Short mmCIF file of C-alpha atoms in Angstrom, two decimals:
data_model
loop_
_atom_site.label_atom_id
_atom_site.label_comp_id
_atom_site.label_asym_id
_atom_site.label_seq_id
_atom_site.Cartn_x
_atom_site.Cartn_y
_atom_site.Cartn_z
CA MET U 3 254.18 -13.55 -36.20
CA GLU U 4 254.83 -11.00 -38.91
CA ARG U 5 254.55 -7.48 -37.50
CA THR U 6 252.17 -5.55 -39.75
CA TRP U 7 250.58 -2.11 -39.62
CA ARG U 8 247.43 -0.69 -41.13
CA TRP U 9 248.41 2.16 -43.43
CA PHE U 10 245.95 4.35 -45.32
CA GLY U 11 248.02 5.06 -48.41
CA LYS U 12 250.25 7.88 -49.53
CA ASN U 13 248.04 10.51 -47.90
CA ASP U 14 248.39 8.85 -44.49
CA LYS U 15 250.09 11.23 -42.06
CA ILE U 16 252.10 8.20 -40.86
CA THR U 17 254.69 7.54 -43.54
CA LEU U 18 256.29 4.28 -44.59
CA ALA U 19 259.68 5.72 -43.62
CA MET U 20 258.37 6.12 -40.06
CA LEU U 21 257.05 2.55 -40.04
CA LYS U 22 260.35 1.15 -41.29
CA GLN U 23 262.13 2.76 -38.34
CA ILE U 24 259.87 1.14 -35.75
CA GLY U 25 260.27 -2.40 -37.07
CA VAL U 26 257.15 -2.92 -39.19
CA GLU U 27 257.64 -5.81 -41.62
CA GLY U 28 254.37 -5.92 -43.54
CA ILE U 29 251.84 -3.32 -44.63
CA VAL U 30 248.08 -3.78 -44.38
CA THR U 31 246.34 -1.45 -46.81
CA ALA U 32 243.94 -1.06 -49.73
CA LEU U 33 243.25 1.00 -52.82
CA HIS U 34 241.17 3.43 -50.79
CA ASP U 35 240.37 5.75 -53.70
CA VAL U 36 238.81 3.04 -55.89
CA PRO U 37 235.00 3.20 -55.46
CA ASN U 38 233.37 0.15 -53.90
CA GLY U 39 232.43 -2.43 -56.48
CA GLU U 40 234.93 -1.39 -59.15
CA VAL U 41 237.74 -3.70 -60.30
CA TRP U 42 241.19 -3.18 -58.80
CA THR U 43 243.48 -3.17 -61.84
CA ARG U 44 246.90 -4.82 -61.87
CA GLU U 45 248.45 -1.47 -62.73
CA ARG U 46 247.03 0.23 -59.62
CA ILE U 47 247.91 -2.72 -57.40
CA ASN U 48 251.44 -2.91 -58.75
CA GLU U 49 252.02 0.81 -58.33
CA LEU U 50 251.16 0.71 -54.61
CA LYS U 51 252.97 -2.60 -54.04
CA THR U 52 256.14 -1.23 -55.67
CA TYR U 53 255.95 1.93 -53.57
CA ILE U 54 255.72 -0.15 -50.35
CA GLU U 55 258.63 -2.36 -51.38
CA GLN U 56 260.86 0.69 -51.90
CA PHE U 57 260.85 1.03 -48.10
CA GLY U 58 261.91 -2.57 -47.50
CA MET U 59 258.45 -3.84 -46.52
CA ARG U 60 255.82 -5.91 -48.30
CA TRP U 61 252.09 -5.56 -48.89
CA SER U 62 251.09 -8.43 -46.61
CA VAL U 63 247.31 -8.13 -46.30
CA VAL U 64 244.55 -6.31 -48.13
CA GLU U 65 242.26 -4.62 -45.61
CA SER U 66 239.97 -4.40 -47.19
CA LEU U 67 238.64 -5.30 -50.59
CA PRO U 68 235.15 -4.07 -49.68
CA VAL U 69 232.10 -6.26 -50.15
CA SER U 70 229.51 -3.93 -51.69
CA GLU U 71 226.27 -3.41 -49.80
CA SER U 72 224.33 -4.80 -52.77
CA ILE U 73 226.10 -8.14 -52.32
CA LYS U 74 225.16 -8.14 -48.64
CA TYR U 75 221.46 -7.41 -49.16
CA ALA U 76 221.23 -9.38 -52.46
CA GLY U 77 220.55 -6.49 -54.80
CA PRO U 78 219.83 -7.01 -58.50
CA ASP U 79 223.44 -6.19 -59.47
CA ARG U 80 225.16 -8.52 -57.00
CA ASP U 81 226.31 -11.04 -59.62
CA ARG U 82 228.03 -8.28 -61.62
CA LEU U 83 229.65 -6.98 -58.43
CA ILE U 84 230.80 -10.49 -57.48
CA ASP U 85 232.35 -10.87 -60.95
CA ASN U 86 234.23 -7.61 -60.36
CA TYR U 87 235.34 -8.90 -56.97
CA LYS U 88 236.68 -12.09 -58.54
CA GLN U 89 238.64 -10.09 -61.11
CA SER U 90 240.17 -7.99 -58.35
CA LEU U 91 241.18 -11.21 -56.58
CA ARG U 92 242.86 -12.46 -59.76
CA ASN U 93 244.72 -9.19 -60.17
CA LEU U 94 245.90 -9.18 -56.55
CA SER U 95 247.10 -12.76 -56.89
CA ALA U 96 249.01 -11.92 -60.06
CA GLU U 97 250.87 -9.26 -58.04
CA GLY U 98 251.69 -11.73 -55.25
CA ILE U 99 249.15 -10.57 -52.64
CA HIS U 100 247.08 -13.44 -51.29
CA THR U 101 245.35 -12.48 -48.00
CA ILE U 102 242.09 -10.50 -47.91
CA CYS U 103 240.57 -9.17 -44.70
CA TYR U 104 236.94 -8.12 -45.24
CA ASN U 105 233.70 -7.84 -43.30
CA PHE U 106 230.03 -8.60 -43.89
CA MET U 107 228.54 -5.99 -41.53
CA PRO U 108 225.45 -4.24 -42.95
CA VAL U 109 225.78 -0.46 -43.41
CA LEU U 110 227.76 0.27 -40.25
CA ASP U 111 231.33 -0.87 -39.84
CA TRP U 112 232.83 -0.77 -36.34
CA ALA U 113 230.92 1.45 -33.92
CA ARG U 114 232.00 3.63 -30.97
CA THR U 115 230.28 6.54 -29.22
CA ASP U 116 233.41 8.29 -27.86
CA LEU U 117 236.63 8.48 -29.85
CA ASN U 118 238.63 10.20 -27.10
CA HIS U 119 237.51 8.64 -23.83
CA PRO U 120 239.93 9.61 -21.03
CA ASN U 121 242.07 6.91 -19.41
CA PRO U 122 243.43 7.21 -15.86
CA ASN U 123 246.97 7.73 -17.24
CA GLY U 124 246.00 10.80 -19.30
CA SER U 125 245.77 9.05 -22.67
CA THR U 126 242.46 8.37 -24.43
CA ASN U 127 240.82 5.34 -26.04
CA LEU U 128 237.76 4.40 -28.05
CA TYR U 129 234.63 3.74 -25.96
CA PHE U 130 231.14 2.31 -26.51
CA SER U 131 228.25 3.54 -24.34
CA PHE U 132 224.99 1.62 -24.71
CA SER U 133 222.89 4.56 -23.52
CA GLU U 134 224.52 7.04 -25.93
CA PHE U 135 224.19 4.63 -28.84
CA ALA U 136 220.54 4.05 -27.90
CA TYR U 137 219.96 7.81 -27.84
CA PHE U 138 221.44 8.07 -31.33
CA ASP U 139 219.21 5.24 -32.58
CA ILE U 140 216.00 6.55 -31.00
CA TYR U 141 216.25 10.34 -31.17
CA ILE U 142 218.73 11.11 -33.97
CA LEU U 143 218.27 8.29 -36.44
CA GLY U 144 214.60 7.94 -35.43
CA ARG U 145 214.45 4.23 -36.23
CA GLN U 146 211.02 2.63 -35.91
CA ASN U 147 210.80 0.24 -32.93
CA ALA U 148 214.19 1.39 -31.63
CA ALA U 149 212.86 2.21 -28.15
CA ALA U 150 211.30 -1.25 -27.79
CA ASP U 151 214.50 -2.93 -28.95
CA TRP U 152 216.61 -1.01 -26.45
CA GLU U 153 214.16 -1.63 -23.61
CA LYS U 154 214.45 -5.37 -24.30
CA MET U 155 218.24 -5.22 -24.53
CA GLY U 156 218.38 -3.33 -21.24
CA HIS U 157 216.16 -5.94 -19.60
CA ASP U 158 218.41 -8.73 -20.89
CA MET U 159 221.46 -6.88 -19.48
CA GLY U 160 219.82 -6.09 -16.14
CA ARG U 161 220.12 -2.38 -16.97
CA ASP U 162 217.51 0.36 -17.37
CA ILE U 163 218.87 1.75 -20.62
CA MET U 164 215.71 3.74 -21.39
CA SER U 165 215.94 5.71 -18.14
CA GLU U 166 219.55 6.52 -19.00
CA VAL U 167 218.46 7.62 -22.49
CA GLU U 168 215.81 9.95 -21.07
CA LYS U 169 218.39 11.47 -18.72
CA LEU U 170 220.68 12.03 -21.71
CA LYS U 171 217.79 13.64 -23.60
CA SER U 172 217.20 16.16 -20.83
CA ASP U 173 220.87 17.22 -20.91
CA MET U 174 221.51 16.97 -24.66
CA THR U 175 222.72 19.94 -26.72
CA PRO U 176 222.96 20.34 -30.51
CA GLU U 177 226.75 20.28 -30.18
CA ARG U 178 226.70 16.95 -28.34
CA GLU U 179 224.29 15.50 -30.89
CA HIS U 180 226.56 16.60 -33.74
CA LYS U 181 229.55 14.99 -32.04
CA LEU U 182 227.63 11.75 -31.54
CA VAL U 183 226.73 11.64 -35.24
CA ASP U 184 230.33 12.40 -36.14
CA ASN U 185 231.63 9.62 -33.89
CA ILE U 186 229.18 6.92 -34.95
CA ILE U 187 228.68 7.35 -38.70
CA VAL U 188 231.32 9.73 -40.05
CA LYS U 189 234.78 9.58 -38.48
CA THR U 190 234.78 5.81 -38.03
CA GLN U 191 233.10 4.96 -41.34
CA GLY U 192 233.94 7.23 -44.25
CA PHE U 193 237.63 6.39 -44.55
CA VAL U 194 236.84 2.68 -44.39
CA SER U 195 233.67 2.20 -46.42
CA GLY U 196 233.45 5.32 -48.53
CA ASN U 197 229.69 5.43 -47.95
CA ILE U 198 229.59 8.57 -45.78
CA LYS U 199 232.28 11.25 -45.71
CA GLU U 200 233.00 14.21 -43.47
CA ASP U 201 231.94 16.73 -46.13
CA ASP U 202 228.51 15.15 -46.67
CA GLU U 203 225.86 17.73 -45.77
CA HIS U 204 223.22 15.30 -44.58
CA PRO U 205 224.95 12.21 -43.17
CA ILE U 206 221.90 11.06 -41.19
CA GLU U 207 219.68 11.03 -44.28
CA LEU U 208 222.33 9.15 -46.26
CA PHE U 209 222.65 6.68 -43.40
CA ARG U 210 218.87 6.15 -43.31
CA GLN U 211 218.87 5.46 -47.05
CA LEU U 212 221.59 2.83 -46.64
CA ARG U 213 219.81 1.24 -43.71
CA ASP U 214 216.49 1.11 -45.59
CA LEU U 215 218.11 -1.15 -48.19
CA TYR U 216 218.08 -3.88 -45.52
CA LYS U 217 214.38 -3.73 -44.66
CA GLY U 218 213.15 -7.25 -44.05
CA ILE U 219 216.64 -8.79 -44.04
CA THR U 220 216.84 -11.32 -41.22
CA LYS U 221 219.89 -13.00 -39.75
CA GLU U 222 219.04 -16.11 -41.78
CA GLN U 223 218.80 -14.12 -45.01
CA LEU U 224 222.05 -12.28 -44.36
CA ARG U 225 223.73 -15.64 -43.73
CA GLU U 226 222.36 -16.95 -47.00
CA ASN U 227 223.69 -13.89 -48.83
CA MET U 228 227.12 -14.43 -47.30
CA ARG U 229 227.08 -18.11 -48.27
CA TYR U 230 226.15 -17.13 -51.83
CA PHE U 231 229.05 -14.68 -52.03
CA LEU U 232 231.62 -17.09 -50.59
CA GLU U 233 230.56 -20.04 -52.74
CA ALA U 234 230.73 -17.80 -55.81
CA ILE U 235 234.30 -16.66 -55.15
CA MET U 236 235.80 -19.90 -53.77
CA PRO U 237 236.73 -21.35 -57.21
CA THR U 238 238.66 -18.15 -57.94
CA CYS U 239 240.32 -18.29 -54.52
CA GLU U 240 241.38 -21.89 -55.12
CA GLU U 241 242.64 -21.09 -58.62
CA CYS U 242 244.67 -18.07 -57.46
CA GLY U 243 245.70 -19.09 -53.93
CA MET U 244 243.65 -16.34 -52.26
CA TYR U 245 242.72 -16.54 -48.58
CA MET U 246 239.57 -14.74 -47.46
CA CYS U 247 239.49 -13.92 -43.75
CA VAL U 248 236.31 -12.33 -42.44
CA HIS U 249 236.58 -9.77 -39.64
CA PRO U 250 234.23 -10.35 -36.68
CA ASP U 251 231.42 -7.87 -36.22
CA ASP U 252 232.35 -4.94 -33.99
CA PRO U 253 230.68 -4.73 -31.57
CA PRO U 254 229.71 -8.41 -31.62
CA PHE U 255 225.94 -8.03 -31.21
CA PRO U 256 223.02 -6.70 -33.32
CA ILE U 257 222.66 -2.92 -33.52
CA LEU U 258 220.26 -0.48 -35.23
CA GLY U 259 217.85 -3.34 -35.95
CA LEU U 260 220.38 -4.87 -38.33
CA PRO U 261 221.45 -8.50 -38.08
CA ARG U 262 225.08 -9.37 -37.35
CA ILE U 263 226.38 -12.79 -38.25
CA VAL U 264 230.02 -13.01 -37.10
CA THR U 265 229.69 -12.41 -33.36
CA CYS U 266 230.37 -15.62 -31.43
CA ASP U 267 231.41 -19.28 -31.50
CA GLU U 268 228.15 -20.42 -33.10
CA ASP U 269 228.47 -17.84 -35.88
CA ILE U 270 232.09 -18.68 -36.65
CA LYS U 271 231.32 -22.40 -36.65
CA TRP U 272 228.46 -21.78 -39.10
CA LEU U 273 230.65 -19.65 -41.37
CA LEU U 274 233.55 -22.10 -41.58
CA SER U 275 231.40 -25.23 -41.89
CA THR U 276 228.84 -23.89 -44.38
CA VAL U 277 231.64 -23.04 -46.82
CA ASP U 278 234.14 -25.62 -45.62
CA ASN U 279 237.13 -24.59 -47.66
CA PRO U 280 240.56 -23.60 -46.31
CA HIS U 281 240.39 -20.46 -48.47
CA ASN U 282 237.41 -19.35 -46.35
CA GLY U 283 238.89 -18.29 -43.04
CA LEU U 284 238.89 -15.82 -40.17
CA THR U 285 240.59 -12.61 -39.20
CA PHE U 286 240.93 -13.32 -35.50
CA CYS U 287 240.26 -9.87 -34.04
CA ALA U 288 240.70 -10.32 -30.31
CA GLY U 289 239.46 -6.78 -29.71
CA SER U 290 236.12 -7.21 -31.46
CA LEU U 291 235.50 -10.59 -29.89
CA SER U 292 236.49 -9.44 -26.38
CA ALA U 293 233.92 -6.61 -26.58
CA GLY U 294 231.24 -9.29 -26.13
CA ALA U 295 230.88 -10.73 -22.62
CA HIS U 296 229.55 -13.93 -24.21
CA ASN U 297 232.91 -14.68 -25.87
CA ASP U 298 235.75 -16.67 -24.29
CA VAL U 299 238.47 -15.24 -26.52
CA VAL U 300 241.22 -17.72 -25.63
CA ALA U 301 238.90 -20.69 -26.16
CA LEU U 302 237.88 -19.29 -29.56
CA ALA U 303 241.54 -18.87 -30.52
CA ARG U 304 242.33 -22.47 -29.62
CA LYS U 305 239.32 -23.67 -31.61
CA TYR U 306 239.84 -21.58 -34.76
CA ALA U 307 243.59 -20.89 -34.97
CA SER U 308 243.92 -23.40 -37.81
CA ARG U 309 241.46 -21.38 -39.94
CA SER U 310 242.75 -17.90 -38.99
CA TRP U 311 244.83 -16.25 -41.71
CA PHE U 312 245.28 -12.85 -40.04
CA VAL U 313 245.35 -11.75 -36.40
CA HIS U 314 244.43 -8.46 -34.71
CA LEU U 315 245.93 -8.40 -31.24
CA ARG U 316 244.11 -5.92 -29.04
CA SER U 317 241.85 -6.17 -26.01
CA CYS U 318 238.67 -4.65 -24.58
CA HIS U 319 237.59 -4.05 -21.00
CA ILE U 320 233.87 -4.42 -20.21
CA PHE U 321 232.56 -2.30 -17.34
CA HIS U 322 230.02 -3.52 -14.80
CA ASN U 323 227.15 -1.91 -16.77
CA GLY U 324 228.14 -3.52 -20.08
CA ASP U 325 229.82 -0.50 -21.70
CA PHE U 326 233.27 -1.29 -23.07
CA THR U 327 236.51 0.48 -23.83
CA GLU U 328 239.64 -0.55 -25.66
CA ALA U 329 242.16 -1.60 -23.04
CA SER U 330 245.91 -1.72 -22.76
CA HIS U 331 247.44 -4.50 -24.83
CA LEU U 332 248.54 -6.06 -21.53
CA GLY U 333 245.08 -5.75 -19.98
CA GLY U 334 241.42 -6.30 -20.76
CA ARG U 335 239.63 -9.57 -21.46
CA ALA U 336 241.61 -10.88 -24.40
CA ASP U 337 244.74 -12.29 -22.64
CA ILE U 338 247.08 -11.37 -25.46
CA ILE U 339 249.98 -13.30 -23.90
CA GLU U 340 248.07 -16.57 -24.23
CA LEU U 341 246.80 -15.62 -27.68
CA ALA U 342 250.39 -15.02 -28.78
CA ARG U 343 251.29 -18.55 -27.62
CA ILE U 344 248.37 -20.07 -29.52
CA PHE U 345 248.97 -18.31 -32.83
CA GLU U 346 252.76 -18.49 -32.71
CA LYS U 347 252.51 -22.27 -32.25
CA GLN U 348 250.03 -22.47 -35.12
CA ASN U 349 252.02 -20.40 -37.61
CA PRO U 350 254.93 -18.08 -36.70
CA GLN U 351 254.65 -16.43 -40.14
CA LEU U 352 251.02 -15.37 -39.61
CA PRO U 353 250.52 -11.63 -40.23
CA MET U 354 249.53 -9.76 -37.08
CA ARG U 355 248.78 -6.14 -36.34
CA VAL U 356 248.11 -4.52 -32.99
CA ASP U 357 245.05 -2.88 -34.55
CA HIS U 358 243.92 0.15 -32.54
CA GLY U 359 245.95 1.92 -29.87
CA MET U 360 245.70 4.66 -27.29
CA THR U 361 245.88 8.30 -28.33
CA MET U 362 248.81 9.69 -26.37
CA LEU U 363 251.66 12.20 -26.19
CA GLY U 364 250.33 14.54 -28.86
CA ASP U 365 248.70 11.98 -31.16
CA GLU U 366 245.43 13.86 -30.67
CA SER U 367 246.68 16.96 -32.50
CA ARG U 368 248.03 15.22 -35.61
CA GLY U 369 244.81 14.37 -37.43
CA TYR U 370 245.12 10.57 -37.39
CA ASN U 371 242.11 8.37 -38.17
CA ALA U 372 240.12 7.41 -35.08
CA GLY U 373 241.82 4.52 -33.29
CA TYR U 374 244.85 4.65 -35.58
CA SER U 375 247.29 6.80 -33.62
CA PHE U 376 251.03 6.60 -34.24
CA LEU U 377 252.61 6.76 -30.78
CA GLY U 378 249.80 4.76 -29.16
CA ARG U 379 250.07 1.96 -31.70
CA MET U 380 253.87 2.06 -31.57
CA PHE U 381 253.67 1.66 -27.78
CA ALA U 382 251.28 -1.29 -28.24
CA MET U 383 253.54 -2.89 -30.84
CA GLY U 384 256.47 -2.64 -28.46
CA GLN U 385 254.43 -4.45 -25.81
CA VAL U 386 253.35 -7.17 -28.24
CA GLN U 387 256.83 -7.55 -29.71
CA GLY U 388 258.14 -8.23 -26.20
CA ILE U 389 255.40 -10.81 -25.65
CA LEU U 390 256.25 -12.54 -28.94
CA ALA U 391 259.99 -12.61 -28.12
CA THR U 392 259.24 -14.30 -24.80
CA VAL U 393 256.84 -16.78 -26.38
CA ASP U 394 259.36 -17.60 -29.12
CA ARG U 395 261.99 -18.32 -26.48
CA GLU U 396 259.53 -20.68 -24.78
CA LEU U 397 258.96 -22.43 -28.10
CA GLY U 398 262.64 -22.64 -28.97
CA ILE U 399 262.28 -20.20 -31.89
CA ASP U 400 265.12 -17.74 -32.50
CA TYR U 401 263.28 -14.54 -31.73
CA ARG U 402 266.20 -12.18 -32.34
CA GLN U 403 265.94 -9.83 -35.29
CA PRO U 404 268.98 -9.22 -37.52
CA GLY U 405 270.98 -6.26 -36.28
CA PHE U 406 271.81 -3.13 -38.26
CA PHE U 407 275.28 -4.43 -39.07
CA ASP U 408 274.56 -8.13 -39.78
#
């Protein structure tokens, strides 16, 4: 597979010159400073594409061309926003960029409660605690019916989440609450969605306002809104050779009373069959899918490899109580070795990135985006590159890269 790397533009502390040295072939990025819903112009796309190509790499995947919230909840301006989206697709195609990773998660993108959870080896990883997230939902966000929802979820898990929440409440400090808010809705969201930023004075109130836009939106309605969006853009995708690949919800279950619709086999089957077009596909994120105990990640890969246009190879470990952490790329539930076999057989040119990585060896002091360390991801890419070389040998593919002097 093509070795790609998520890069956050010219202000990223990780430079393209650094990525060239470690063997990155393709860049996964976006026009992060264009507000959601506005058209990406050919001039802006070409400027960034040309800059990437100066370093001997290509802009392989757009991650992401954001789907505006109004499209997701069917606001009155969604048709105008969809028209803008289609024009951005045309402009990307005209510049030779044809793969779009996006998501359809309401309000909250990926969610973690601890961005620096200690590992036994001294590094840190991203971590999701059900009790801490429930505390945020009940006592910080103050969502109506949150306590009842979490009591039911705890019962379904065989876990007394509410007792854990009350214990947290007795020990909570303002500093810990601030950190929880920072971890859940600021540091993991602002640089991706642009909805909430670190300098916002009242992030909780802004978050409540965004969430209130989805009042009354059920799973069925959110599905219908996604179908509407995809059917509207498919003619443009066919015309321009654009491949849409939705990212699974992370974590892959409902949170904050909001529906999630890309969480499991049944959801993916619905998505790909409801808009049964090869230009409607999947970003196979093994990490997001492996965070759900209900998902057999290898079985899902075998079933949907032919409709996956982008792959995120990472893995999660689920603890006995249901909490999860991001695991080593050679550990966790995802079985990346077998996933590499499946996707390499399907298409050895498929773009792949290792996605998140450990924070290690000084990464923590360099101001990287949460989950997007340099040394931790480089370590993970080395592991995955070795896996792919072995798999290619099994498949009779010449895995060797051209040398410096070839």
